[in-house]
PDB file of C-alpha atoms in Angstrom:
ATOM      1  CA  UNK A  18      40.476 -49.398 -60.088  1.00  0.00           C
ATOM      2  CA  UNK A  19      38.694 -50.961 -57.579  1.00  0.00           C
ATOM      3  CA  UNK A  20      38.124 -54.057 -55.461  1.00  0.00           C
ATOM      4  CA  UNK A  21      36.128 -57.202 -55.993  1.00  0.00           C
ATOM      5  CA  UNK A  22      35.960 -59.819 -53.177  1.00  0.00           C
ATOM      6  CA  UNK A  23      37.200 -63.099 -54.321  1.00  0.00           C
ATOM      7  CA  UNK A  24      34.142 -64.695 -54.203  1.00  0.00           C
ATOM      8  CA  UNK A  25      32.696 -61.833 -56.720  1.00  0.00           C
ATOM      9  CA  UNK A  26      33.367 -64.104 -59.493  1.00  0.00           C
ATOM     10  CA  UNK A  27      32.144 -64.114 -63.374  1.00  0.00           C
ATOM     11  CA  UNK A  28      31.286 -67.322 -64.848  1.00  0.00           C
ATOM     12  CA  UNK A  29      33.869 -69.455 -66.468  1.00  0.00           C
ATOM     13  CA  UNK A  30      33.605 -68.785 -69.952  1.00  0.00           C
ATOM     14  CA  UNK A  31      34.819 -70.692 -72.975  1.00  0.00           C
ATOM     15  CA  UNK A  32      38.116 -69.839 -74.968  1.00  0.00           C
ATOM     16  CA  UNK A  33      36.074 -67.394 -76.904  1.00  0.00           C
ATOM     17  CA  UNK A  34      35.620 -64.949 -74.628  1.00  0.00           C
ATOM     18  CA  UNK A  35      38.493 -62.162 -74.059  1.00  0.00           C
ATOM     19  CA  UNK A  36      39.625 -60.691 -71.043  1.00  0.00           C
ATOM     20  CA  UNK A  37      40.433 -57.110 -71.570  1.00  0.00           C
ATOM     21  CA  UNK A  38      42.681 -54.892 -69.007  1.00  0.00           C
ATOM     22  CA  UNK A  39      44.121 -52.595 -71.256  1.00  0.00           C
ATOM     23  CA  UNK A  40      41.851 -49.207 -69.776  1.00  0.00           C
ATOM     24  CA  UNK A  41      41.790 -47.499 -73.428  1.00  0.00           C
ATOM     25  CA  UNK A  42      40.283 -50.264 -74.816  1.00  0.00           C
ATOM     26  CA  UNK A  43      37.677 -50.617 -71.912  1.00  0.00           C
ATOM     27  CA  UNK A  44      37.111 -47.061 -72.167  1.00  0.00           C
ATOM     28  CA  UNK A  45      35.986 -47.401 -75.826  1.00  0.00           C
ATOM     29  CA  UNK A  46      33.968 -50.250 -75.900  1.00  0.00           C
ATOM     30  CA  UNK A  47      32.229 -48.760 -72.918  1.00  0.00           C
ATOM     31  CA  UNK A  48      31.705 -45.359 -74.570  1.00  0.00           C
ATOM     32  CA  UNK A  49      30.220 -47.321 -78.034  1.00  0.00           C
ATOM     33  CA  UNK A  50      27.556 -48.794 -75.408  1.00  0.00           C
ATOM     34  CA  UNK A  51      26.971 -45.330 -74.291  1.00  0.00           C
ATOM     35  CA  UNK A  52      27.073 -43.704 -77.604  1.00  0.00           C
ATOM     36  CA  UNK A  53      24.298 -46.260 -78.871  1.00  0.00           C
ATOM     37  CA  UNK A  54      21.987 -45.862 -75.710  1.00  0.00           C
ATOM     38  CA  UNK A  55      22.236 -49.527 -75.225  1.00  0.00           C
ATOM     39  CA  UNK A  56      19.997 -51.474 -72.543  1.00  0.00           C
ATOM     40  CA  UNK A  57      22.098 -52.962 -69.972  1.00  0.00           C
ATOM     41  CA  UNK A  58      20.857 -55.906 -67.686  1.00  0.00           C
ATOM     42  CA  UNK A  59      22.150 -55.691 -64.120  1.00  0.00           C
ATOM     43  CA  UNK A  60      22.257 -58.168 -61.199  1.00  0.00           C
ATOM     44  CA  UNK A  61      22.622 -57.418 -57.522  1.00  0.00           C
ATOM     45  CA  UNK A  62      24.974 -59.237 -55.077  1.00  0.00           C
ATOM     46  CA  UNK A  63      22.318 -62.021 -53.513  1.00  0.00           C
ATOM     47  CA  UNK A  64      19.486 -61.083 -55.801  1.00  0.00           C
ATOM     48  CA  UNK A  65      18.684 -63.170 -58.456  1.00  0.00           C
ATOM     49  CA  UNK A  66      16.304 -60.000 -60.105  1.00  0.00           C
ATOM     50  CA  UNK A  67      17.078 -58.797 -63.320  1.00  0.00           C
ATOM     51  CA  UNK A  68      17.552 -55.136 -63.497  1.00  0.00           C
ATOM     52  CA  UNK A  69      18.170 -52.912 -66.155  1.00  0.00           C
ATOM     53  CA  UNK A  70      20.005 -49.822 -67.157  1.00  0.00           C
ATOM     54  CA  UNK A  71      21.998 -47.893 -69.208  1.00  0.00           C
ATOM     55  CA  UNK A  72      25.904 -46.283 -69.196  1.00  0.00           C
ATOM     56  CA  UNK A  73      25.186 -42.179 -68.922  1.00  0.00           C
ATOM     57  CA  UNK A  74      28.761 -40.945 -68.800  1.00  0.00           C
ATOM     58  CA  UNK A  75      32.266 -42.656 -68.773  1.00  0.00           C
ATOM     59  CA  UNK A  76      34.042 -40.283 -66.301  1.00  0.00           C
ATOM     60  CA  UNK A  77      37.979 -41.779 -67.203  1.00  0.00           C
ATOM     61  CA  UNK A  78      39.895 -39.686 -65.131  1.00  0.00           C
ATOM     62  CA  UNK A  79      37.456 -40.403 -62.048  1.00  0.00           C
ATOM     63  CA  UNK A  80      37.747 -43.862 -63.102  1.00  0.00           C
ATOM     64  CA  UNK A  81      33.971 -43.957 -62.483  1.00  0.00           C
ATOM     65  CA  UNK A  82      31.103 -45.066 -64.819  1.00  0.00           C
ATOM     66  CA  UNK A  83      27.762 -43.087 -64.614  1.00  0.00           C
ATOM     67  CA  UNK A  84      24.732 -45.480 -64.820  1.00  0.00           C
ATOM     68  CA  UNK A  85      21.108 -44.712 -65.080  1.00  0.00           C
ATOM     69  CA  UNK A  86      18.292 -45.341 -62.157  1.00  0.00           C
ATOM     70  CA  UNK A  87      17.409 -48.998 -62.331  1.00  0.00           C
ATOM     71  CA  UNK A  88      13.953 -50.469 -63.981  1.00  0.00           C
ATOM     72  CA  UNK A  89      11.796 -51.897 -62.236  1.00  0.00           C
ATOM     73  CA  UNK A  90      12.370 -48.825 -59.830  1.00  0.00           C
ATOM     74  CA  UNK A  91      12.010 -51.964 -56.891  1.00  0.00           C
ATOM     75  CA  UNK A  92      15.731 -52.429 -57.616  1.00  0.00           C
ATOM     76  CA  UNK A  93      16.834 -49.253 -56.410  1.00  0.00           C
ATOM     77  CA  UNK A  94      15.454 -50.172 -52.719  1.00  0.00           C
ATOM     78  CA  UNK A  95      18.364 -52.904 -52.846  1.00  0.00           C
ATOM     79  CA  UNK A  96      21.417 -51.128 -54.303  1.00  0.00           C
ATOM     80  CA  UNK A  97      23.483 -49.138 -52.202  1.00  0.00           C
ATOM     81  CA  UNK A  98      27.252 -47.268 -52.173  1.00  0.00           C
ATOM     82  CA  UNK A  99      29.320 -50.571 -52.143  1.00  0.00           C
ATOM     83  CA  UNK A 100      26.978 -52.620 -53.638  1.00  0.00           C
ATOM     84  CA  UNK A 101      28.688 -54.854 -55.624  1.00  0.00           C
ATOM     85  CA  UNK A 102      26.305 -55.635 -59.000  1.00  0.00           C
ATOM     86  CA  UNK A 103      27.586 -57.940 -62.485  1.00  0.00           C
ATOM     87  CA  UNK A 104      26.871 -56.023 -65.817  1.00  0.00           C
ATOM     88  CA  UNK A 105      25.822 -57.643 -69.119  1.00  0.00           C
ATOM     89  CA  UNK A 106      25.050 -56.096 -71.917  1.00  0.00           C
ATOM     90  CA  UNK A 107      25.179 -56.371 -76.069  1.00  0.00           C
ATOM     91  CA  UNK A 108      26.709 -53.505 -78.062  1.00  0.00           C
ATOM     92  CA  UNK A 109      27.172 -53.783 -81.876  1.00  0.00           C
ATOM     93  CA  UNK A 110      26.936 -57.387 -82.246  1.00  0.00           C
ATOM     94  CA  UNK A 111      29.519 -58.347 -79.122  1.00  0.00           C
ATOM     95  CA  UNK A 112      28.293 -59.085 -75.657  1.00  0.00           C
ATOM     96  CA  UNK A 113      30.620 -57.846 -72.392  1.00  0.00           C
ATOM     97  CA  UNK A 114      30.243 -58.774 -68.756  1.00  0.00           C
ATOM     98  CA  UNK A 115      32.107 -57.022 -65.640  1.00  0.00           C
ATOM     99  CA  UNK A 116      31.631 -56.841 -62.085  1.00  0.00           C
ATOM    100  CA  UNK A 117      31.958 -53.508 -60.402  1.00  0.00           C
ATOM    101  CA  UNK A 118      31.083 -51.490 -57.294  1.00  0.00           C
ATOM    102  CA  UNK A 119      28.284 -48.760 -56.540  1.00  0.00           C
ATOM    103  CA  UNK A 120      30.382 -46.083 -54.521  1.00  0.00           C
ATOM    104  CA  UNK A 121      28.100 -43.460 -54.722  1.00  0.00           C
ATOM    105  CA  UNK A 122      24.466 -42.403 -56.011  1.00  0.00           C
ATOM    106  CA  UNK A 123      23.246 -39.125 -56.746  1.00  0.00           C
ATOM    107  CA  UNK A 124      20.165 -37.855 -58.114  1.00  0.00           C
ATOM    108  CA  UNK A 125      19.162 -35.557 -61.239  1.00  0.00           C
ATOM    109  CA  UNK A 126      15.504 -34.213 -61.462  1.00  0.00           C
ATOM    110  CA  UNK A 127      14.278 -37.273 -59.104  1.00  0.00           C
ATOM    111  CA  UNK A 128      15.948 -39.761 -61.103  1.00  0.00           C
ATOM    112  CA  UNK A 129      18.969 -41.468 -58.981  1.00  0.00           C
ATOM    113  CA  UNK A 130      21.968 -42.235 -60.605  1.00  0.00           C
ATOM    114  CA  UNK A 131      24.704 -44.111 -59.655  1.00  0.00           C
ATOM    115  CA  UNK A 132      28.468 -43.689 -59.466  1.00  0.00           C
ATOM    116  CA  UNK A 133      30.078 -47.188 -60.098  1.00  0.00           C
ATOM    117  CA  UNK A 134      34.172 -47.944 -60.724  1.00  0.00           C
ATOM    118  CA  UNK A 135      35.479 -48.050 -63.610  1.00  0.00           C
ATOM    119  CA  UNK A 136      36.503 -51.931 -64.248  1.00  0.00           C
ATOM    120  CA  UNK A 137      40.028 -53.362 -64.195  1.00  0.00           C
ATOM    121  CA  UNK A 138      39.064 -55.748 -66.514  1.00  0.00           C
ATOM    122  CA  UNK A 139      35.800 -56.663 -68.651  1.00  0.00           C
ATOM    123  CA  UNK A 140      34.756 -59.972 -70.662  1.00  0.00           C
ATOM    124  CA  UNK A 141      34.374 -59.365 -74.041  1.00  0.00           C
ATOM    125  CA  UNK A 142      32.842 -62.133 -76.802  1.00  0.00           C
ATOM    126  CA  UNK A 143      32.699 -60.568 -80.314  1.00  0.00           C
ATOM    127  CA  UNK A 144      32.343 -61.878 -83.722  1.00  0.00           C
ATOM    128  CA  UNK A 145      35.417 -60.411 -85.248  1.00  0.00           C
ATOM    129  CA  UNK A 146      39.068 -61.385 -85.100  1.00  0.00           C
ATOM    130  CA  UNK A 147      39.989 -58.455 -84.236  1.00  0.00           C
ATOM    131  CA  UNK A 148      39.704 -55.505 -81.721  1.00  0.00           C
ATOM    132  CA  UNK A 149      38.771 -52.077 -83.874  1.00  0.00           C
ATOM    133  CA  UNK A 150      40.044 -48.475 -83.112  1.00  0.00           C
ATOM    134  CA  UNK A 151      37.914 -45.407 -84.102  1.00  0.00           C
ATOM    135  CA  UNK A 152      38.962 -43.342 -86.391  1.00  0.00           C
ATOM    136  CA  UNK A 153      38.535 -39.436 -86.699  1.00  0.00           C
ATOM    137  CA  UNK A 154      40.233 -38.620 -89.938  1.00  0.00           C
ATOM    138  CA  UNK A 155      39.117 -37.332 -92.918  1.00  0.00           C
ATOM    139  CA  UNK A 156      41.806 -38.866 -95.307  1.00  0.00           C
ATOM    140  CA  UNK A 157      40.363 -42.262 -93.631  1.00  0.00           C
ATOM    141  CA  UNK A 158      38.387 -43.822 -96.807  1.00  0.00           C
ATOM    142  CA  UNK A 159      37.371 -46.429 -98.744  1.00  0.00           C
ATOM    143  CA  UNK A 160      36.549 -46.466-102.234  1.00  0.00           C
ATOM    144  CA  UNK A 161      34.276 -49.179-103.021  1.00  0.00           C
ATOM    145  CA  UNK A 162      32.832 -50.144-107.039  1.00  0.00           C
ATOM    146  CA  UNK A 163      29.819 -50.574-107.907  1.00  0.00           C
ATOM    147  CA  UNK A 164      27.715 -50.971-111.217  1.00  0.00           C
ATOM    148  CA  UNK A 165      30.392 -49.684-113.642  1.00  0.00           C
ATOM    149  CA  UNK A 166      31.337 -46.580-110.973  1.00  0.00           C
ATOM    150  CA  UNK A 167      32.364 -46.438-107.451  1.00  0.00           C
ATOM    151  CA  UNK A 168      31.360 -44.844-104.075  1.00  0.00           C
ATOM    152  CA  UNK A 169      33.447 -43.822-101.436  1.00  0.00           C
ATOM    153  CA  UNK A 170      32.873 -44.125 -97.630  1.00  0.00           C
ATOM    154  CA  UNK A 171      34.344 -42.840 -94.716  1.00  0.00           C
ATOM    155  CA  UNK A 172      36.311 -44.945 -92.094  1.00  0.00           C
ATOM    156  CA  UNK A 173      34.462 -44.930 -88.490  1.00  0.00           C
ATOM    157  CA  UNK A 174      36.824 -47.755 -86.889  1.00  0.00           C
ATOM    158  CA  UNK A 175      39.463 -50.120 -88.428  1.00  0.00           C
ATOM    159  CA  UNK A 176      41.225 -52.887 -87.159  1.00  0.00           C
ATOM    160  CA  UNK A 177      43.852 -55.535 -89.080  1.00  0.00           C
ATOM    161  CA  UNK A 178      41.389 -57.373 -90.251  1.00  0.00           C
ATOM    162  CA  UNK A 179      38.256 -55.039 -90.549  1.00  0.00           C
ATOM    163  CA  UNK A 180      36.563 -51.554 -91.145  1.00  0.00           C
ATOM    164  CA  UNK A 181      33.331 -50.008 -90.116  1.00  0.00           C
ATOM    165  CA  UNK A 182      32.625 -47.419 -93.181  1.00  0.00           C
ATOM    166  CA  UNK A 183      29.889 -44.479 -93.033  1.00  0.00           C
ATOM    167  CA  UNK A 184      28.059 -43.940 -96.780  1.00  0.00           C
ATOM    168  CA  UNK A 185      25.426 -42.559 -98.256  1.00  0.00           C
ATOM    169  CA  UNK A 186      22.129 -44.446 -97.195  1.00  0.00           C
ATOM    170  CA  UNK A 187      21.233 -44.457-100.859  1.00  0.00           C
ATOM    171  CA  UNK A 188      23.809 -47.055-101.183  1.00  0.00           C
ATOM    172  CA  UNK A 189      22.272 -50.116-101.491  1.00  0.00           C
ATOM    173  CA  UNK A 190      24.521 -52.534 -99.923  1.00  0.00           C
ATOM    174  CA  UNK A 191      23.819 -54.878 -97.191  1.00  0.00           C
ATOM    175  CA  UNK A 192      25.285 -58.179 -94.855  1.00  0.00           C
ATOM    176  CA  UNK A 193      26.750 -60.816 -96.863  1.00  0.00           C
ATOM    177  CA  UNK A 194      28.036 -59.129-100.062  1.00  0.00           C
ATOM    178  CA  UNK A 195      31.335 -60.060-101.449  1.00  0.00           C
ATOM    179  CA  UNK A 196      32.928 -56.898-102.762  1.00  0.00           C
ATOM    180  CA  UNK A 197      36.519 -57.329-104.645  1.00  0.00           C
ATOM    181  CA  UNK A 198      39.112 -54.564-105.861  1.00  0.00           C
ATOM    182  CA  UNK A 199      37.773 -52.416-102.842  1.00  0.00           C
ATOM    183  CA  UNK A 200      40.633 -49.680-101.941  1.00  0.00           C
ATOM    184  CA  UNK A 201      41.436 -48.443 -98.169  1.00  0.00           C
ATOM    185  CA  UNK A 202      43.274 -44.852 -98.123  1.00  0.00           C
ATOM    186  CA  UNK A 203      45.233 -43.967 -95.708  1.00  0.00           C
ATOM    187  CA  UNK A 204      46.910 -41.032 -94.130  1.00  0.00           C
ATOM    188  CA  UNK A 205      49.557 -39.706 -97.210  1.00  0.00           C
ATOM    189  CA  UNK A 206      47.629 -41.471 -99.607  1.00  0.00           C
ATOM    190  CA  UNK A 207      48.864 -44.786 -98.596  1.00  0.00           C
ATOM    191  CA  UNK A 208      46.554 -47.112-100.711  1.00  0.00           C
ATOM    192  CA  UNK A 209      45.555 -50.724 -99.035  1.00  0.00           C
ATOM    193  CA  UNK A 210      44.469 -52.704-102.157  1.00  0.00           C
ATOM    194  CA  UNK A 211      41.816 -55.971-101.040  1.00  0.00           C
ATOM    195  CA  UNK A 212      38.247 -56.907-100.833  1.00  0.00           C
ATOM    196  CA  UNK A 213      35.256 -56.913 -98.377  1.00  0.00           C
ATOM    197  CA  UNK A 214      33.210 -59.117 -96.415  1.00  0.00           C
ATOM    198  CA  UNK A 215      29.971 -57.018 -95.888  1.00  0.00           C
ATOM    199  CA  UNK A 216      29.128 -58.362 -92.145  1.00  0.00           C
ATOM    200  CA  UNK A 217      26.694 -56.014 -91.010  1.00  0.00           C
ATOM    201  CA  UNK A 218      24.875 -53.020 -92.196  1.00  0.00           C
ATOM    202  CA  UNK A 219      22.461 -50.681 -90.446  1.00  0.00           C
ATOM    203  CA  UNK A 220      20.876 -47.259 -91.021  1.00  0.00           C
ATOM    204  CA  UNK A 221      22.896 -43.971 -88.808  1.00  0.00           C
ATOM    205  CA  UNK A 222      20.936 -41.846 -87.048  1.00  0.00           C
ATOM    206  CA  UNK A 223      21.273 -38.687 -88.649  1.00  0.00           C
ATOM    207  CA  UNK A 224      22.079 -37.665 -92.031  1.00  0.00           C
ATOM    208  CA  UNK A 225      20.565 -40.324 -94.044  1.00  0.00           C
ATOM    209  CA  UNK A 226      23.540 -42.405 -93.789  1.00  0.00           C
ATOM    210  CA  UNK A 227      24.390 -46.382 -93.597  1.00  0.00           C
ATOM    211  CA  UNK A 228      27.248 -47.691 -91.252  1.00  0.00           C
ATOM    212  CA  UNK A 229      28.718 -51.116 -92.211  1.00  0.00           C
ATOM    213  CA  UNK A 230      31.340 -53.045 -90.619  1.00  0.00           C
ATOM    214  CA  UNK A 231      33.296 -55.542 -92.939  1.00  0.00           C
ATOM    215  CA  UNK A 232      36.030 -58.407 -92.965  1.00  0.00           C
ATOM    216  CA  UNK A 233      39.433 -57.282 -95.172  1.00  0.00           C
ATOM    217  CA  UNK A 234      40.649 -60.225 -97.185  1.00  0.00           C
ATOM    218  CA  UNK A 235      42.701 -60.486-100.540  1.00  0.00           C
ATOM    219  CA  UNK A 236      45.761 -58.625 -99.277  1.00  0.00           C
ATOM    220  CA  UNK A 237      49.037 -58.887-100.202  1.00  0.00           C
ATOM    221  CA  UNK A 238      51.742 -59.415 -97.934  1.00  0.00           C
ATOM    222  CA  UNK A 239      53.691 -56.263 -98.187  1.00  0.00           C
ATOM    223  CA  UNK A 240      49.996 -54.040 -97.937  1.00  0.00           C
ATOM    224  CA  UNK A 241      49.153 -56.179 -95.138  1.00  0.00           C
ATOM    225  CA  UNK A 242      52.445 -55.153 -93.129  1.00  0.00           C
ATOM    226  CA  UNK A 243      51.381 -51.647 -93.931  1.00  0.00           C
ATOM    227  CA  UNK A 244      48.121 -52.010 -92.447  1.00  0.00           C
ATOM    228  CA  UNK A 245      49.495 -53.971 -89.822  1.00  0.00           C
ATOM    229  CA  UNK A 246      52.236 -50.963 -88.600  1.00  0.00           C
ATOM    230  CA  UNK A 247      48.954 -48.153 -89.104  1.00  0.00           C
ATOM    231  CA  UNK A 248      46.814 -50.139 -86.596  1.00  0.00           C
ATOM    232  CA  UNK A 249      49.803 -50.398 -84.526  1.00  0.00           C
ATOM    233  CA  UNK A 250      50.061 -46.748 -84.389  1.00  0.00           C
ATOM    234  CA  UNK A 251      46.910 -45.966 -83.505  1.00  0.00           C
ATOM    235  CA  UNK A 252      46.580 -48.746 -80.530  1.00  0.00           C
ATOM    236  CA  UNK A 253      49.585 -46.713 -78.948  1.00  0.00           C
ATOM    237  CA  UNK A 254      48.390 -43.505 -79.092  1.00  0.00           C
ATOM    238  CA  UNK A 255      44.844 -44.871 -77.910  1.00  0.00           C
ATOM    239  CA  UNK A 256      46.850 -45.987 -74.637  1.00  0.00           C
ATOM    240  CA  UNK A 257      48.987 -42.770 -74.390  1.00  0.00           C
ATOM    241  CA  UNK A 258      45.674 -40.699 -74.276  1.00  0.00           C
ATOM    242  CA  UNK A 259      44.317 -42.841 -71.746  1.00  0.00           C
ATOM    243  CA  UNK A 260      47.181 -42.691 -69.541  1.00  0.00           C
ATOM    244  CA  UNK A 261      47.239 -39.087 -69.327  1.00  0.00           C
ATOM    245  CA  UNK A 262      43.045 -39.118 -68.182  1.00  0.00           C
TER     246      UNK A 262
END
């Protein structure tokens, strides 16, 4: 997607960071940073400054990333179409780096904004085993019991080993719990049968609701295969869609 000098070179890292190259999956981690208006620290070719912005737009078929005007505004004296600038940022509890190039900068309303390539490949270091897909469905769910009843949430992202759920904010449940005899629902009422590793919890936006993002465990083998061959299914459309952008 575009061209980095050899001597344009990340870090070495340690075995836990991943290198991703699959474009769906940079698309999508990308877009969560965007989605969550997420501070993003940038550094200039030769400057040892710290500058930061944020991702505006993830243009896939332009294969171009829309970032805002850099703060301080003393950056944007230095960056210019083929400036080459590293990208670090935090979104949802895992850190990515990637090195791109400006190749064009435009301005809305006095603010500049520049038009930077999409990356062939980012570094990605994130506290879960496994990468998560998001999920649109309705008949997504998990039912969850609590105090002699149970609640059911709705699936924002799932991976083999994980879910992020959306519930109620009058829920009270929070990082750290332990919750057994949980039950995912799938598509055709295909029921995963485990328990759940509360990992994070924070409050949505808008409709007094609580996200929380959890570790599947207590699986048998048989559900697990079934879990295993859903995920599949959605990693391969997530890849046919972004093949046709």
């Amino acid at each position: 997607m575009f061209g980095v000098k050899k001597k344009d070179k990340l870090p070495e890292y340690s075995p836990q960071w991943e290198k991703i190259t699959r474009p769906a999956q940079i698309i999508n981690l990308l877009n969560r940073s965007k989605e969550d208006h997420d501070l993003i620290n940038i550094t200039l070719s030769g400057d040892k400054q710290i500058y930061h912005s944020s991702i505006l737009r993830i243009q896939a078929q332009e294969t171009t990333i829309l970032l805002d005007e850099l703060v301080p505004a003393s950056g944007h004296k230095h960056i210019t179409p083929a400036s080459r600038i590293q990208v670090r940022l935090r979104c949802r509890g895992a850190e990515i780096r990637f090195l791109t190039r400006i190749k064009k900068i435009s301005s809305h309303k006095g603010i500049a904004i520049y038009h930077a390539d999409l990356p062939d490949s980012i570094h990605h270091l994130q506290r879960r085993e496994y990468f998560r897909i998001k999920t649109h469905s309705d008949s997504l769910q998990l039912t969850i019991p609590l105090a002699g009843s149970s609640i059911r949430g709705q699936l924002s992202d799932i991976s083999r080993g994980g879910v992020g759920i959306i519930i109620s904010a009058a829920t009270s449940l929070s990082s750290g719990q332990f919750l057994p005899s949980c039950r995912l629902i799938l598509p055709q009422e295909i029921i995963i049968n485990g328990s759940l590793s509360i990992r994070s919890s924070r409050k949505g936006r808008v409709n007094n609701t609580l996200h929380i993002g959890g570790i599947l465990s207590d699986i048998s083998r048989q559900e697990r295969n079934t879990l295993d061959r859903y995920v599949t299914k959605l990693e391969r459309a997530l890849i046919r869609r972004s093949q046709k952008v």
